[in-house]
XYZ file of C-alpha atoms in Angstrom:
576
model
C 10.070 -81.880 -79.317
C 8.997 -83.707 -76.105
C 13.098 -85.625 -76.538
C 14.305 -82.697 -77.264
C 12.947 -80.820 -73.982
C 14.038 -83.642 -71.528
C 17.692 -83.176 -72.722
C 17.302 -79.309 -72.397
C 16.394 -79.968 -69.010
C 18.716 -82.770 -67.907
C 21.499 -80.264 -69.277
C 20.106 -77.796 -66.908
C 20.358 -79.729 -63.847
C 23.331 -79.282 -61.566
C 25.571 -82.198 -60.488
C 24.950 -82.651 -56.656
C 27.314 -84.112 -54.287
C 26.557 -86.967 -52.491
C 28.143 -88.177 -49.248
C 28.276 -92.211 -49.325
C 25.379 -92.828 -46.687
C 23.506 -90.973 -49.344
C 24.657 -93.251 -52.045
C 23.492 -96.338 -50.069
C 19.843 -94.557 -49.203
C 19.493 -93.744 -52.961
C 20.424 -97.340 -53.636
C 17.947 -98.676 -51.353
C 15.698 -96.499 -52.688
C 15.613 -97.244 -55.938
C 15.957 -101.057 -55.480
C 12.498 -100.820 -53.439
C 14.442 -102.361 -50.059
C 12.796 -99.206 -48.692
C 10.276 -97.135 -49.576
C 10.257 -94.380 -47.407
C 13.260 -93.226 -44.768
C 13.370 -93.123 -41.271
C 16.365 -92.654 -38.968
C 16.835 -91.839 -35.215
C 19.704 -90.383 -32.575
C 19.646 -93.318 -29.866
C 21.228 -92.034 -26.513
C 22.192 -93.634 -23.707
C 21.116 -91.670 -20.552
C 24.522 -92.175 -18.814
C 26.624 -88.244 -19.686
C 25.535 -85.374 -21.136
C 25.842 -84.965 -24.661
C 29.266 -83.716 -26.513
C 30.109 -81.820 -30.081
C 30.567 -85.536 -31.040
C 27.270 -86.479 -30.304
C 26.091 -83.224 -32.228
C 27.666 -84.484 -35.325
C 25.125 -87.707 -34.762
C 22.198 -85.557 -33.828
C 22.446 -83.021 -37.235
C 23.616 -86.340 -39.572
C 20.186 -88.050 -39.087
C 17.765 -85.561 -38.350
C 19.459 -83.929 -42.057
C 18.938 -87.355 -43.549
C 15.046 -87.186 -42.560
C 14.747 -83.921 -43.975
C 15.961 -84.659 -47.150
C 14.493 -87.503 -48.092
C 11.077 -86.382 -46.556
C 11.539 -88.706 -44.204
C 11.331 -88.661 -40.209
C 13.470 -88.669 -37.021
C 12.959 -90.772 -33.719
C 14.687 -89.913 -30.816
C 14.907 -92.853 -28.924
C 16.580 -93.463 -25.118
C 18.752 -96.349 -25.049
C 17.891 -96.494 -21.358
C 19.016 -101.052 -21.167
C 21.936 -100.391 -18.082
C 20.212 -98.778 -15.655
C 23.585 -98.602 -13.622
C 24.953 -95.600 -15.154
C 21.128 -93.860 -15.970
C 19.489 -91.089 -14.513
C 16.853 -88.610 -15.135
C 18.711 -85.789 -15.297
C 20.450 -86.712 -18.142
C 17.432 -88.059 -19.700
C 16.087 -84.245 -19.511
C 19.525 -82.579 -20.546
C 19.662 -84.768 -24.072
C 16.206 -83.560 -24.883
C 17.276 -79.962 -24.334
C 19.973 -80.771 -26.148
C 18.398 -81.774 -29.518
C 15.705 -79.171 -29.444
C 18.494 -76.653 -28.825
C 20.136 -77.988 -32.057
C 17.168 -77.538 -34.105
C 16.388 -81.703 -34.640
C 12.813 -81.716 -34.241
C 11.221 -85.267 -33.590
C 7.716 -84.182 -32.947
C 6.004 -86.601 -30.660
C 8.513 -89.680 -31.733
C 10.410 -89.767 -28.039
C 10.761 -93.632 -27.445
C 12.641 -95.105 -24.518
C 14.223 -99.096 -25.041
C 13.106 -99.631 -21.801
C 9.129 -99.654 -23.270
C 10.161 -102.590 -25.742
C 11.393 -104.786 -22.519
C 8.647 -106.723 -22.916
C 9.183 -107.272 -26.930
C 12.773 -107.766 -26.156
C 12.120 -110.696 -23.591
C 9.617 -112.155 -26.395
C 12.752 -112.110 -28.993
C 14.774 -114.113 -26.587
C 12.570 -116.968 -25.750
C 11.726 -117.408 -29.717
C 15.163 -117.141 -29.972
C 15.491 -120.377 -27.134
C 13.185 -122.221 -28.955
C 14.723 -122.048 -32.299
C 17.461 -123.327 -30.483
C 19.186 -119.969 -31.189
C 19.802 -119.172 -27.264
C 21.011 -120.846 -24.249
C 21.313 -119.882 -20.358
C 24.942 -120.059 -19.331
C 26.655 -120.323 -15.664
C 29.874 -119.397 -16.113
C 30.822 -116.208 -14.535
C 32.517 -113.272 -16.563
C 35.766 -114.056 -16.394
C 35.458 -117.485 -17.637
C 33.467 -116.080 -20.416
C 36.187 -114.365 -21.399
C 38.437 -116.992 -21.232
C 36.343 -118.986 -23.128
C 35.854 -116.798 -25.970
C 39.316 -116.891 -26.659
C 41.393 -113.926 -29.091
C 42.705 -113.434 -32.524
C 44.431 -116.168 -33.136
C 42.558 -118.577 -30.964
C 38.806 -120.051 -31.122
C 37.210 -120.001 -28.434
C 35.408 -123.085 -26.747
C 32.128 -123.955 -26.564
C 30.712 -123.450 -22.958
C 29.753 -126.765 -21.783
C 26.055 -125.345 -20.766
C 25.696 -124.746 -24.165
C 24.094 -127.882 -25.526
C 21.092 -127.409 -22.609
C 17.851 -128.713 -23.867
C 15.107 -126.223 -24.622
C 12.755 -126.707 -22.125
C 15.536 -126.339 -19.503
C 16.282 -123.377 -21.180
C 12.802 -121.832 -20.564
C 12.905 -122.947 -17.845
C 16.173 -120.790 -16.324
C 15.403 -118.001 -18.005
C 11.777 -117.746 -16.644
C 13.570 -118.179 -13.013
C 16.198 -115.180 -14.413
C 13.113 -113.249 -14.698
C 11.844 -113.788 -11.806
C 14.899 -112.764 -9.901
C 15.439 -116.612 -8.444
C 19.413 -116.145 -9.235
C 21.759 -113.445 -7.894
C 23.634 -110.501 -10.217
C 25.547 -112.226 -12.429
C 25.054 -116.011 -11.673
C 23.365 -117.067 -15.036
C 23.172 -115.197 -18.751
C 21.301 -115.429 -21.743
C 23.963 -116.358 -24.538
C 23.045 -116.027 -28.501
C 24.616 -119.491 -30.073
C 26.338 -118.180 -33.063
C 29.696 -119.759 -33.676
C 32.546 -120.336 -31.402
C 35.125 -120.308 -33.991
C 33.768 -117.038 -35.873
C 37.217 -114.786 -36.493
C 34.706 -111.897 -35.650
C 35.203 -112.471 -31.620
C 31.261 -110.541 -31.370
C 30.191 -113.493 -33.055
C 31.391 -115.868 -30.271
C 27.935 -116.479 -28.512
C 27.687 -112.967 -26.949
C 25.666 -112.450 -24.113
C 22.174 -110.718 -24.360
C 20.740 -110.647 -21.147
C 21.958 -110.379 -17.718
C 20.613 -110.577 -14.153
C 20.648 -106.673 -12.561
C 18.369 -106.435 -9.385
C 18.600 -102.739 -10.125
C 16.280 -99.757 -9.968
C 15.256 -98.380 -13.343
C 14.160 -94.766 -13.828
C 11.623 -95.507 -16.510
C 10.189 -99.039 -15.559
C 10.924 -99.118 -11.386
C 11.528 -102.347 -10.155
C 9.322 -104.439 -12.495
C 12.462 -106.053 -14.612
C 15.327 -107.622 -12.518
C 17.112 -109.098 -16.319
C 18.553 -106.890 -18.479
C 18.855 -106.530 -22.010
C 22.312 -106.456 -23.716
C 23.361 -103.084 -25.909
C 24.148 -105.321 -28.875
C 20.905 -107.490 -28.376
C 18.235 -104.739 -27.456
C 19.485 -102.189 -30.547
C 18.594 -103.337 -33.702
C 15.272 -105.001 -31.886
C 14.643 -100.987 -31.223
C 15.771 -100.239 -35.162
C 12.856 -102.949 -35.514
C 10.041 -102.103 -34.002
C 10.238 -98.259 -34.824
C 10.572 -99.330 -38.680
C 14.408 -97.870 -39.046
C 15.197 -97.966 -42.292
C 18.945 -96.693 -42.082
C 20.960 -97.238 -38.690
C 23.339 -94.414 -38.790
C 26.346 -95.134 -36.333
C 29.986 -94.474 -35.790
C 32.642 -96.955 -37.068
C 33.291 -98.563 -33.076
C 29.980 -100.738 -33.941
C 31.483 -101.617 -37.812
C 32.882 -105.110 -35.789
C 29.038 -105.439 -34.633
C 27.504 -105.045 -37.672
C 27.289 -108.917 -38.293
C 25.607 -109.581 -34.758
C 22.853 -106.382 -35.536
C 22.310 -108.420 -39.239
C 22.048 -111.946 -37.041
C 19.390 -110.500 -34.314
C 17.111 -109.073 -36.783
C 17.088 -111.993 -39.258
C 17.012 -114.628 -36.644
C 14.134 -112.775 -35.292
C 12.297 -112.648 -38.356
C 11.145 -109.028 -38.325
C 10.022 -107.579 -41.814
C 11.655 -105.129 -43.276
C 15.084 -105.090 -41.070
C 16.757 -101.765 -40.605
C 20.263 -101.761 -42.308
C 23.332 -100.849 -40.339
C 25.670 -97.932 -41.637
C 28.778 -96.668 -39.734
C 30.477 -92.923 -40.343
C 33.613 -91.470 -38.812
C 33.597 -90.329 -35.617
C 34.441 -86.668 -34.513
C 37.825 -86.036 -32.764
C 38.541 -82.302 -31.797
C 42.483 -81.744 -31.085
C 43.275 -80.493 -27.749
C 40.239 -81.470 -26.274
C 38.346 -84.010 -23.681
C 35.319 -85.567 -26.033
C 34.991 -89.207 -24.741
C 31.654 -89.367 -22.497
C 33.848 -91.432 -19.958
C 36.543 -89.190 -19.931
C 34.494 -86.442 -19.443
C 32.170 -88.424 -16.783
C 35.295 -88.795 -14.808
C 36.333 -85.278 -14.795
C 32.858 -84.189 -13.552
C 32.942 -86.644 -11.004
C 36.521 -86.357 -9.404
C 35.687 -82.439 -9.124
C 37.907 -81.118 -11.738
C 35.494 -79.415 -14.012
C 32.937 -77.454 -12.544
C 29.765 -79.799 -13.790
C 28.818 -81.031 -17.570
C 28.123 -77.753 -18.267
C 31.722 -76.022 -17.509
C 33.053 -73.856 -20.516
C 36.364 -75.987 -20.437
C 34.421 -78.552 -21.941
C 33.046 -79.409 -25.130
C 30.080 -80.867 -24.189
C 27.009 -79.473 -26.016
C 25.733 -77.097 -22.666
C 29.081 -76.316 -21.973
C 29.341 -74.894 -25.829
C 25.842 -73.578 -25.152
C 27.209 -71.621 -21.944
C 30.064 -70.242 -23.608
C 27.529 -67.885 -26.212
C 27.975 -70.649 -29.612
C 24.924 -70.787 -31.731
C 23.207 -73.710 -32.986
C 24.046 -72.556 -36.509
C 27.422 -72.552 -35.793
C 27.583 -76.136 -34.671
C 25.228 -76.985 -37.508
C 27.819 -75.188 -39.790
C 30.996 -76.803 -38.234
C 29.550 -80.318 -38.555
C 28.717 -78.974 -42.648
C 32.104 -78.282 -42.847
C 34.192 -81.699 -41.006
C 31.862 -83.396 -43.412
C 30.630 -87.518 -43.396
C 33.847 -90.221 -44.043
C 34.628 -93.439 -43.522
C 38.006 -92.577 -42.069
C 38.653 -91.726 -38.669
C 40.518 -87.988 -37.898
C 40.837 -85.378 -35.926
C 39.462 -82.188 -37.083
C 41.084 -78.454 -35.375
C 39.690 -77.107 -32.928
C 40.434 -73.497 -34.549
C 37.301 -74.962 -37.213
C 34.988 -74.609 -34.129
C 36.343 -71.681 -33.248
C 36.029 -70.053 -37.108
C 32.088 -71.368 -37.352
C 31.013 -69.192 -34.241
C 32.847 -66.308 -34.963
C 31.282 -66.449 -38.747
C 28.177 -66.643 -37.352
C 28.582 -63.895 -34.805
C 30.197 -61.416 -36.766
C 26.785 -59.765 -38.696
C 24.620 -60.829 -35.811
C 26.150 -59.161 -32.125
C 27.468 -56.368 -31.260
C 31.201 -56.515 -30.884
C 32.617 -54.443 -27.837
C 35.996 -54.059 -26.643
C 38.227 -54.815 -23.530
C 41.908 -54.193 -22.354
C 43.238 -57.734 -20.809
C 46.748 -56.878 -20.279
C 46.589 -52.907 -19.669
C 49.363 -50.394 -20.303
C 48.268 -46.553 -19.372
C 48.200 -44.386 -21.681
C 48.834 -40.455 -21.002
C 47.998 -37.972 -24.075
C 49.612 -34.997 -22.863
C 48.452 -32.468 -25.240
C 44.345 -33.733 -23.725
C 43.317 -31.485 -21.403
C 43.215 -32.552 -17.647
C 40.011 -33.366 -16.638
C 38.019 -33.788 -19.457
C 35.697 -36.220 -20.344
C 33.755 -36.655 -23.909
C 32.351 -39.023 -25.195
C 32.814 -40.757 -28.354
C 30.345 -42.802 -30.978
C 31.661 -46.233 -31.962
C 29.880 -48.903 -34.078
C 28.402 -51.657 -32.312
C 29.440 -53.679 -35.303
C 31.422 -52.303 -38.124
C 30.222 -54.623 -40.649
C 26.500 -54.424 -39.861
C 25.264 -50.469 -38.824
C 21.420 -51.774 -38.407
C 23.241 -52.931 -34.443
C 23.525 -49.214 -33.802
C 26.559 -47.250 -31.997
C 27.403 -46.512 -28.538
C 29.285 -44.396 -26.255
C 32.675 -44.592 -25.281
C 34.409 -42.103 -22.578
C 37.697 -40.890 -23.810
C 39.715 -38.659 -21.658
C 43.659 -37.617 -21.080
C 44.649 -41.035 -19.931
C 43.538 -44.484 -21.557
C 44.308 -47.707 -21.821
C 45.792 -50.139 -24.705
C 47.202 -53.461 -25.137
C 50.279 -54.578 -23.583
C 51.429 -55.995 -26.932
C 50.343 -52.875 -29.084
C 53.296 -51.342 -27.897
C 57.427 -52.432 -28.302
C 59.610 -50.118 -27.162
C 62.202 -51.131 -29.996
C 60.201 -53.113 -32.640
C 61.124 -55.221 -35.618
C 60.212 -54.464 -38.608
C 57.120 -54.073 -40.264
C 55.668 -53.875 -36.830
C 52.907 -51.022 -37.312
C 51.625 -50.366 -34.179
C 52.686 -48.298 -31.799
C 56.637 -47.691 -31.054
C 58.499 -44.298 -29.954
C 58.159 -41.867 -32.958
C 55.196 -43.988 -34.407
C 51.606 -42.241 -35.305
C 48.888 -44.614 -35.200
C 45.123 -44.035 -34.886
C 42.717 -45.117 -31.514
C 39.807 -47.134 -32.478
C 37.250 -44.788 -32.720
C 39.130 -41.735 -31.609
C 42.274 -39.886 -32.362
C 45.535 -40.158 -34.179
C 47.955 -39.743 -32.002
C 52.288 -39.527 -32.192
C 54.569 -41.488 -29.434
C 57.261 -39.511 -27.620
C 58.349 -41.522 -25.473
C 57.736 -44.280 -22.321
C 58.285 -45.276 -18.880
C 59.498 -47.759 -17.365
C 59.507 -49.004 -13.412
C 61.820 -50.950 -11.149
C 61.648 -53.994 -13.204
C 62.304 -53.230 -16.569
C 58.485 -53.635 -17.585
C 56.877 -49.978 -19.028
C 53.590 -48.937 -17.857
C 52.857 -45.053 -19.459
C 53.541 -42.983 -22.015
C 53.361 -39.709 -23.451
C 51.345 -38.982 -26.748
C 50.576 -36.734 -28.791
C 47.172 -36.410 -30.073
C 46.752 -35.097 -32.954
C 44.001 -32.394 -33.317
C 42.856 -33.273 -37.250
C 41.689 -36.205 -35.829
C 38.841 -38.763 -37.972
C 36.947 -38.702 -35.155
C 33.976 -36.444 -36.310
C 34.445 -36.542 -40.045
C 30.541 -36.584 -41.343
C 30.097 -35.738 -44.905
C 26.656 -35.314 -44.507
C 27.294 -32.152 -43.030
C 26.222 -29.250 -45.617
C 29.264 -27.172 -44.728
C 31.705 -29.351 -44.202
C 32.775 -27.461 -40.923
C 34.471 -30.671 -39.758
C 37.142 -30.417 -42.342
C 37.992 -26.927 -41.022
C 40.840 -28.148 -39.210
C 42.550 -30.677 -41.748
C 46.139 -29.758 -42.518
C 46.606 -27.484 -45.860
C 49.574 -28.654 -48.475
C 50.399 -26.742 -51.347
C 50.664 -28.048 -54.615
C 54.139 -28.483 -55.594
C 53.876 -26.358 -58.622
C 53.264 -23.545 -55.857
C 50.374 -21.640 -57.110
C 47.460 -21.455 -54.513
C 45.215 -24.553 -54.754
C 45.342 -26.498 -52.053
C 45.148 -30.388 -51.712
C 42.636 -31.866 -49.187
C 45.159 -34.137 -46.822
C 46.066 -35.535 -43.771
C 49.299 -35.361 -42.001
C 50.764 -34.165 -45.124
C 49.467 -37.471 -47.326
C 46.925 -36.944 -49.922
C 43.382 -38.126 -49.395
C 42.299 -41.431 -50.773
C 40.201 -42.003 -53.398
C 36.911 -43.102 -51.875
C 37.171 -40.026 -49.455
C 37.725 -37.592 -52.333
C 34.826 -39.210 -54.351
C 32.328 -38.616 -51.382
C 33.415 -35.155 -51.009
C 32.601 -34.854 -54.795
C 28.973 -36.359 -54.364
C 28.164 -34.407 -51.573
C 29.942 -31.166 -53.316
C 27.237 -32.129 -56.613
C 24.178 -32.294 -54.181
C 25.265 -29.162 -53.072
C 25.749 -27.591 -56.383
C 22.278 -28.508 -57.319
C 23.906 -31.053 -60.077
C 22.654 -34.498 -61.214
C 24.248 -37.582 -59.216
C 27.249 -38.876 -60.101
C 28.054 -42.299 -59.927
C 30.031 -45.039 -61.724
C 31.992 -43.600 -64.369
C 30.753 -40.261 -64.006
C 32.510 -39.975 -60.344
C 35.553 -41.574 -61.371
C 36.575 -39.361 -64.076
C 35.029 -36.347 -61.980
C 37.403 -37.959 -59.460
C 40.284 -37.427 -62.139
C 39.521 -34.301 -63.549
C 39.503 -32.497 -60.053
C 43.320 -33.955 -59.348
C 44.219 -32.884 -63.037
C 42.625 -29.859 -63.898
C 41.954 -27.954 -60.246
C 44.090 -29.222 -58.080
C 47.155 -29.587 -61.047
C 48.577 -32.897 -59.318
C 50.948 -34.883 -61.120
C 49.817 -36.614 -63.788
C 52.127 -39.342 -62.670
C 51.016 -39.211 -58.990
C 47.024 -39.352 -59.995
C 47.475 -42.423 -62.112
C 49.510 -44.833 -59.472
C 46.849 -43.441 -57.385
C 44.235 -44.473 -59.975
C 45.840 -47.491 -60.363
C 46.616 -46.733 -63.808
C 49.947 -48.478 -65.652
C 50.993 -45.160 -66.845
C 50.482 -41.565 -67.094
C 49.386 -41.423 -70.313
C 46.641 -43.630 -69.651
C 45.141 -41.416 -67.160
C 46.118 -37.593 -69.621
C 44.699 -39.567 -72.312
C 41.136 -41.071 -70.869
C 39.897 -38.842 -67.929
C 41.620 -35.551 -69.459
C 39.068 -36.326 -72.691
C 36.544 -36.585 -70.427
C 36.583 -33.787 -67.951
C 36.822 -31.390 -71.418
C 33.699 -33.296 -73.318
C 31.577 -34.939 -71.301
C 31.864 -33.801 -67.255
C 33.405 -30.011 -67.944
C 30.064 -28.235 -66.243
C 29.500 -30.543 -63.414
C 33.432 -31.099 -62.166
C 33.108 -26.429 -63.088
C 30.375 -26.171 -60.636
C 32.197 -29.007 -58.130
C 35.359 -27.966 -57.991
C 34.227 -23.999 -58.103
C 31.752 -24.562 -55.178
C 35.053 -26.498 -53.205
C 37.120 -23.921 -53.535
C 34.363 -20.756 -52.603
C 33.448 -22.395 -49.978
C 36.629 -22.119 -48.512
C 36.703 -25.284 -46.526
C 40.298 -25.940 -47.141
C-alpha cells in the first residue's frame, strides 16, 4: 500500500521547468557543495541603475526566494573615481522599488578593505603576488594578445620580503598614482589573457565616500569580488556572460586564498532592448554632455526614468518573466516592455482619452449651444473604477486619422456617407468636409443620429429609452414589429437582456442558460415570425432545420407560458 501511494503521488506531481542556473543550484544541492543558498545584486555606485540591471536585481533576489534562501545587496564601491553618494542612495530606491527585499544585509566592498589588504599580503608570501613598476602601457605591452604570450615583467621574480616591503610603502602613500601595482603571478603564457598576472591593487590618492581618506591603494574589480562572494558566504555568483573570460581568475583568488566554502561563479545573458540606450556608459555620457534631461529622463530606460514614465514594478517583474534566463546573448523588443505595462495597467487605472492631432467636428443636426454631459467608463473592462463625465456639445473633436476623405477598403471609420458611433455618445452619418488653402480638411458636417446607444439602460422598468428606436416591419407584413437599429436587427445578447428583464417584469422565474436561448428563439420564430433561415445564421446554426427542429420543440413543450407571458407583456407594453 505504502509503494503503491508514493507512485500515486509521484504521478500527481507536475513536471516543472527549470532554467539552467537552477539546474546547477539543484546540483549543488544535492551533492552537499552547499547546503543552504545565498545570492546578492553587487552594484557599482558609478550610474543609476537600467532595465538591464533590473533583470539582475529580480534573477537573484527570485533565486533566494525559492530556495528559502537570502539576498545581500552589496556596493561594489573599489574605484572611488567614478562613485558618489547619490547614486549610492538612487540603487537602494531602486531595489526596494522593485520589490527585492534584503532586510538589514546592505554591505559596501569598501568595509572588507581591510580583509582585502590581508588576502594580498598572504597572497605575497605564498609567493602568489609581486609589486610591479612598469607603468600601464608597458603592462599592456607586456601581456601580449591572442596569438602571442606575453613576457614576464622583469620585477616579477622580487623576493618576498621586498615585496612586503613595497607594498607596505603603497599603503602608506610613499609612491605617486600609478608608479607601482600589486600583480597576481599566474601564468604569462595562459591563452586566457586575464590570467596573465593581472593587477589587483593600485595606488589612488583619492577621496572615498564610504572610508574618507584612510586608504590611498585600491583594490582591483576582479581581485576584491569574489573576496566579497567570500566573506558574505555566496553560494551562487550570478553574473552576466562579459565576466565568463574571468571566471578562471574569480576560481584562482578564492582557492589561492583558502577561504572555505568558495562561492561558485555562474554567468546569464545579458538584456539588450532594440532601439534603445542601456549601457551605463552610454547613458553616463548622455547625462553628462546635457542631452537627456538627468538619469531620470523618460527617454531613457533607466529604472527611475521607467519609474517616471507611470511603469509598475510588476510590469518589469513580468517583462523580465517573460525575456527569460539563457546563455545566449539577444536583443529582446522593445514593444515586450511596452505589452507588460499596458497588461498590467489595463484592470488597474482608469483609461481616459485625448485628441493629439485634432480635426473639428460640427454635428449640424445638435443644437447650438448646448452642453450635456455624458457617462463614460473609467475602464471598460473593470466597472469597480467607476464612470465620469464627459461634455458633448454641437462641435467636437476626433482623430486626424479617423477620417479619409476617399478611403480604401475595409477602412471602417469615418469617410463621406459613412455612419459610425462616438465613444460614449452618438451614432452619427458623414455628409460631407472641408477643406482650407492647403489641401488639408479641418470640419465637417454630421449627422447625429437621434436613436442613439447613449442612454440605453435595461434596468429601466419601462423601457422608456427604447421609445425612440426605429420600427421595421416584418417582411411577411402583418403588424409585429422587430426591435432594431438603423434598420438592422438587434443582436442576440441585446435581445436576451430584454427577455430577462421582460421575465422579471412578468413576475416569471429567471431564465438563464438554455432556458434564455431557446426563449431567445422562440420570440424570433413564433412572435416576431422572422425567417427561419435568418434566426439560425443568426443563431449560428448550420441550417434552418436545425433551429425549426430544436427551439420550435421547445418553445411548444417546455418554455410556451414563460416566452406567452414575455413576448405578450413586449408587445402590451407598447415599447416598440
Amino acid at each position: 500500500m505504502a509503494e503503491k501511494d508514493m507512485v500515486i503521488e509521484t504521478e500527481e506531481k507536475e513536471p516543472v521547468s527549470k532554467n539552467f542556473i537552477e539546474q546547477e543550484i539543484d546540483k549543488d544541492l544535492a551533492e552537499g557543495v552547499y547546503d543552504h543558498v545565498q545570492t546578492r545584486f553587487p552594484p557599482e555606485p558609478n550610474g543609476y541603475l537600467h532595465i538591464g540591471h533590473a533583470k539582475s536585481i529580480l534573477l537573484n533576489y527570485g533565486l533566494a526566494q525559492k530556495y528559502n534562501g537570502k539576498f545581500n545587496l552589496r556596493f561594489d564601491d573599489t574605484n572611488p573615481t567614478k562613485e558618489k553618494s547619490e547614486f549610492v542612495e538612487s540603487i537602494m530606491a531602486d531595489v526596494k522599488w522593485l520589490g527585492a527585499d534584503f532586510e538589514d544585509r546592505l554591505f559596501f566592498a569598501s568595509n572588507y578593505f581591510e580583509k582585502m589588504y590581508e588576502c594580498a599580503v598572504f597572497l605575497i608570501k605564498k609567493g602568489k603576488a609581486f609589486v610591479c613598476d612598469l607603468s600601464a602601457e608597458q603592462i599592456r605591452e607586456y601581456r601580449g594578445d591572442f596569438n602571442t604570450p606575453g613576457k614576464e615583467s622583469p620585477y616579477r621574480n622580487r623576493s618576498i620580503e621586498e615585496n612586503l616591503r613595497l607594498f607596505e610603502e603603497m599603503k602608506e602613500g610613499k609612491y605617486q598614482d600609478g608608479e607601482k601595482v600589486l600583480r597576481a603571478k599566474i601564468d604569462m603564457a595562459s591563452p586566457n589573457i586575464n590570467m596573465r598576472d593581472p593587477v589587483i591593487y593600485r595606488v589612488a590618492h583619492m577621496h572615498h565616500h564610504n572610508t574618507g581618506n584612510k586608504w590611498c591603494i585600491y583594490p582591483m574589480y576582479d581581485f576584491a569580488h569574489p573576496i566579497e562572494d567570500a566573506v558574505e558566504h555566496i553560494t551562487h555568483s550570478i553574473c552576466t556572460l562579459e565576466f565568463e573570460d574571468h571566471r578562471p581568475l574569480y576560481d584562482w583568488v578564492v582557492k589561492e586564498c583558502e577561504f572555505e566554502n568558495p562561492p561558485r561563479q555562474i554567468e546569464f545573458a545579458k538584456l539588450y532592448l532594440t532601439n534603445v540606450v542601456t549601457g551605463k556608459r552610454y547613458i553616463k555620457k548622455l547625462v553628462e554632455d546635457g542631452i537627456v534631461d538627468g538619469w531620470d529622463d523618460p527617454r531613457l530606460v533607466s529604472i527611475a526614468a521607467l519609474r517616471r514614465r507611470g511603469y509598475t514594478p510588476e510590469s518589469i517583474k513580468r517583462f523580465v518573466e517573460l525575456v527569460g534566463v539563457s546563455k545566449a546573448n539577444s536583443s529582446v523588443d522593445y514593444a515586450m516592455l511596452e505589452y507588460c505595462i499596458r497588461e498590467d495597467l489595463k484592470l488597474k487605472k482608469a483609461r481616459m482619452m485625448a485628441v493629439l492631432d485634432p480635426v473639428k467636428l460640427v454635428i449640424d443636426n445638435y443644437p447650438e449651444g448646448q452642453v450635456e454631459e455624458l457617462d463614460v467608463p473609467n475602464n471598460l473592462e473593470n466597472s469597480e473604477l467607476g464612470s465620469r463625465k464627459v461634455p458633448f456639445s454641437r462641435e467636437v473633436y476626433i482623430e486626424r486619422e479617423d477620417f479619409m476623405e476617399e478611403p480604401p477598403k475595409k477602412y471602417f471609420r469615418m469617410f463621406p456617407g459613412n455612419e459610425v458611433r462616438l465613444m460614449g455618445a452618438y451614432f452619427v452619418k458623414c455628409t460631407g468636409c472641408e477643406k482650407d488653402e492647403n489641401g488639408n480638411w479641418y470640419a465637417k458636417q454630421q449627422t447625429k443620429t437621434v436613436a442613439g446607444l447613449r442612454k440605453i439602460d435595461l434596468d429601466d422598468v419601462t423601457l422608456e429609452v427604447l421609445t425612440n428606436w426605429r420600427e421595421v416591419q416584418v417582411q411577411n407584413g402583418e403588424d409585429d414589429y422587430v426591435l432594431s437599429r438603423f434598420g438592422k436587427p438587434l443582436c442576440k445578447s441585446t435581445i436576451c437582456r430584454i427577455i430577462k428583464r421582460q421575465a422579471e417584469i412578468v413576475d416569471v422565474p429567471k431564465i438563464t442558460g438554455k432556458g434564455l436561448r431557446h426563449s431567445h428563439a422562440s420570440y424570433l420564430l413564433n412572435v416576431l415570425k422572422m425567417d427561419p433561415l435568418y434566426v439560425s445564421h443568426r443563431l449560428g446554426h448550420a441550417d434552418k432545420s436545425t433551429t425549426l427542429n430544436v427551439y420550435s420543440h421547445w418553445y411548444h413543450n417546455d418554455v410556451i407560458g414563460i416566452s406567452d407571458k414575455i413576448t405578450q407583456n413586449i408587445l402590451q407594453s407598447k415599447i416598440f
